[in-house]
PDB file of C-alpha atoms in Angstrom:
ATOM      1  CA  MET A   7      58.233   1.824 -52.839  1.00  0.00           C
ATOM      2  CA  ALA A   8      56.179   0.619 -49.846  1.00  0.00           C
ATOM      3  CA  GLY A   9      53.186   2.693 -48.832  1.00  0.00           C
ATOM      4  CA  ARG A  10      52.414   4.386 -52.132  1.00  0.00           C
ATOM      5  CA  PHE A  11      48.770   3.212 -51.948  1.00  0.00           C
ATOM      6  CA  THR A  12      48.251   4.008 -48.265  1.00  0.00           C
ATOM      7  CA  GLY A  13      44.804   5.514 -47.766  1.00  0.00           C
ATOM      8  CA  GLN A  14      43.492   4.187 -51.068  1.00  0.00           C
ATOM      9  CA  ILE A  15      40.712   1.680 -51.640  1.00  0.00           C
ATOM     10  CA  VAL A  16      40.996  -0.604 -54.661  1.00  0.00           C
ATOM     11  CA  PHE A  17      38.313  -2.870 -56.184  1.00  0.00           C
ATOM     12  CA  VAL A  18      40.037  -5.802 -57.901  1.00  0.00           C
ATOM     13  CA  THR A  19      37.911  -7.991 -60.166  1.00  0.00           C
ATOM     14  CA  GLY A  20      39.072 -11.577 -60.526  1.00  0.00           C
ATOM     15  CA  GLY A  21      41.029 -10.981 -57.346  1.00  0.00           C
ATOM     16  CA  ALA A  22      40.813 -14.498 -55.903  1.00  0.00           C
ATOM     17  CA  SER A  23      43.233 -16.191 -58.306  1.00  0.00           C
ATOM     18  CA  GLY A  24      45.971 -15.705 -60.869  1.00  0.00           C
ATOM     19  CA  ILE A  25      47.044 -12.207 -61.813  1.00  0.00           C
ATOM     20  CA  GLY A  26      44.195 -10.655 -59.830  1.00  0.00           C
ATOM     21  CA  LYS A  27      45.368 -12.398 -56.665  1.00  0.00           C
ATOM     22  CA  ALA A  28      48.934 -11.209 -57.270  1.00  0.00           C
ATOM     23  CA  CYS A  29      47.627  -7.663 -57.716  1.00  0.00           C
ATOM     24  CA  VAL A  30      45.652  -7.901 -54.463  1.00  0.00           C
ATOM     25  CA  ARG A  31      48.730  -9.034 -52.564  1.00  0.00           C
ATOM     26  CA  ARG A  32      50.891  -6.262 -54.027  1.00  0.00           C
ATOM     27  CA  LEU A  33      48.313  -3.555 -53.365  1.00  0.00           C
ATOM     28  CA  VAL A  34      47.955  -4.644 -49.739  1.00  0.00           C
ATOM     29  CA  ALA A  35      51.751  -4.682 -49.389  1.00  0.00           C
ATOM     30  CA  GLU A  36      51.735  -1.119 -50.706  1.00  0.00           C
ATOM     31  CA  GLY A  37      49.187  -0.022 -48.081  1.00  0.00           C
ATOM     32  CA  ALA A  38      45.855  -0.178 -49.925  1.00  0.00           C
ATOM     33  CA  LYS A  39      42.597  -1.557 -48.580  1.00  0.00           C
ATOM     34  CA  VAL A  40      41.405  -4.000 -51.230  1.00  0.00           C
ATOM     35  CA  ALA A  41      38.002  -5.336 -52.181  1.00  0.00           C
ATOM     36  CA  ILE A  42      38.548  -8.800 -53.638  1.00  0.00           C
ATOM     37  CA  ALA A  43      35.724  -9.156 -56.153  1.00  0.00           C
ATOM     38  CA  ASP A  44      35.364 -12.603 -57.675  1.00  0.00           C
ATOM     39  CA  ALA A  45      32.674 -15.002 -58.845  1.00  0.00           C
ATOM     40  CA  ASP A  46      34.262 -17.574 -56.532  1.00  0.00           C
ATOM     41  CA  GLY A  47      33.238 -16.131 -53.195  1.00  0.00           C
ATOM     42  CA  ALA A  48      34.872 -18.923 -51.188  1.00  0.00           C
ATOM     43  CA  ARG A  49      38.305 -18.256 -52.706  1.00  0.00           C
ATOM     44  CA  ALA A  50      37.886 -14.507 -52.277  1.00  0.00           C
ATOM     45  CA  THR A  51      36.919 -15.027 -48.639  1.00  0.00           C
ATOM     46  CA  ALA A  52      39.911 -17.297 -47.992  1.00  0.00           C
ATOM     47  CA  LEU A  53      42.276 -14.659 -49.348  1.00  0.00           C
ATOM     48  CA  ALA A  54      40.590 -11.855 -47.399  1.00  0.00           C
ATOM     49  CA  VAL A  55      40.860 -13.867 -44.181  1.00  0.00           C
ATOM     50  CA  GLU A  56      44.544 -14.510 -44.887  1.00  0.00           C
ATOM     51  CA  LEU A  57      45.214 -10.799 -45.463  1.00  0.00           C
ATOM     52  CA  GLY A  58      43.095  -9.634 -42.533  1.00  0.00           C
ATOM     53  CA  PRO A  59      40.008  -7.449 -42.136  1.00  0.00           C
ATOM     54  CA  ASP A  60      42.051  -4.253 -41.917  1.00  0.00           C
ATOM     55  CA  HIS A  61      43.384  -4.892 -45.415  1.00  0.00           C
ATOM     56  CA  ALA A  62      40.845  -6.812 -47.482  1.00  0.00           C
ATOM     57  CA  LEU A  63      37.169  -7.507 -48.033  1.00  0.00           C
ATOM     58  CA  ALA A  64      35.803 -10.407 -50.094  1.00  0.00           C
ATOM     59  CA  VAL A  65      32.909  -9.714 -52.435  1.00  0.00           C
ATOM     60  CA  ALA A  66      31.266 -12.518 -54.412  1.00  0.00           C
ATOM     61  CA  VAL A  67      30.041 -10.869 -57.606  1.00  0.00           C
ATOM     62  CA  ASP A  68      29.359 -11.638 -61.262  1.00  0.00           C
ATOM     63  CA  VAL A  69      30.905  -8.663 -63.061  1.00  0.00           C
ATOM     64  CA  GLY A  70      28.571  -9.298 -65.995  1.00  0.00           C
ATOM     65  CA  ASP A  71      25.671  -8.110 -63.816  1.00  0.00           C
ATOM     66  CA  ALA A  72      25.787  -4.312 -63.565  1.00  0.00           C
ATOM     67  CA  ASP A  73      23.359  -4.186 -60.630  1.00  0.00           C
ATOM     68  CA  ALA A  74      25.437  -6.737 -58.712  1.00  0.00           C
ATOM     69  CA  VAL A  75      28.603  -4.718 -59.334  1.00  0.00           C
ATOM     70  CA  GLU A  76      26.902  -1.531 -58.148  1.00  0.00           C
ATOM     71  CA  ALA A  77      25.732  -3.303 -54.976  1.00  0.00           C
ATOM     72  CA  ALA A  78      29.236  -4.708 -54.416  1.00  0.00           C
ATOM     73  CA  MET A  79      30.775  -1.261 -54.781  1.00  0.00           C
ATOM     74  CA  ALA A  80      28.276   0.172 -52.282  1.00  0.00           C
ATOM     75  CA  ARG A  81      29.108  -2.598 -49.808  1.00  0.00           C
ATOM     76  CA  CYS A  82      32.821  -1.914 -50.208  1.00  0.00           C
ATOM     77  CA  ALA A  83      32.333   1.783 -49.569  1.00  0.00           C
ATOM     78  CA  ALA A  84      30.258   1.005 -46.459  1.00  0.00           C
ATOM     79  CA  VAL A  85      32.769  -1.482 -45.046  1.00  0.00           C
ATOM     80  CA  LEU A  86      36.121  -0.077 -46.179  1.00  0.00           C
ATOM     81  CA  GLY A  87      35.174   3.594 -46.106  1.00  0.00           C
ATOM     82  CA  ALA A  88      35.788   6.307 -48.627  1.00  0.00           C
ATOM     83  CA  PRO A  89      39.249   6.685 -50.169  1.00  0.00           C
ATOM     84  CA  SER A  90      41.378   9.495 -48.824  1.00  0.00           C
TER      85      SER A  90
END
């Protein structure tokens, strides 16, 4: 059902490849704004550019670093806004 995530913001770890990338694509197709969090910032950026700035934001982050994840989440909130 298209649009079921409209107005939602989703933070996808490992979002630049494999299952994470598939999830990012599906969430965007369903209307979500998606933060593509991945250690490979270049791949995350390439996917975000492909999907467009209204739909995705790339965030290079090591999810093993709690402070880095917190900073990434803050950046996402600042850029993508608060979920509705």
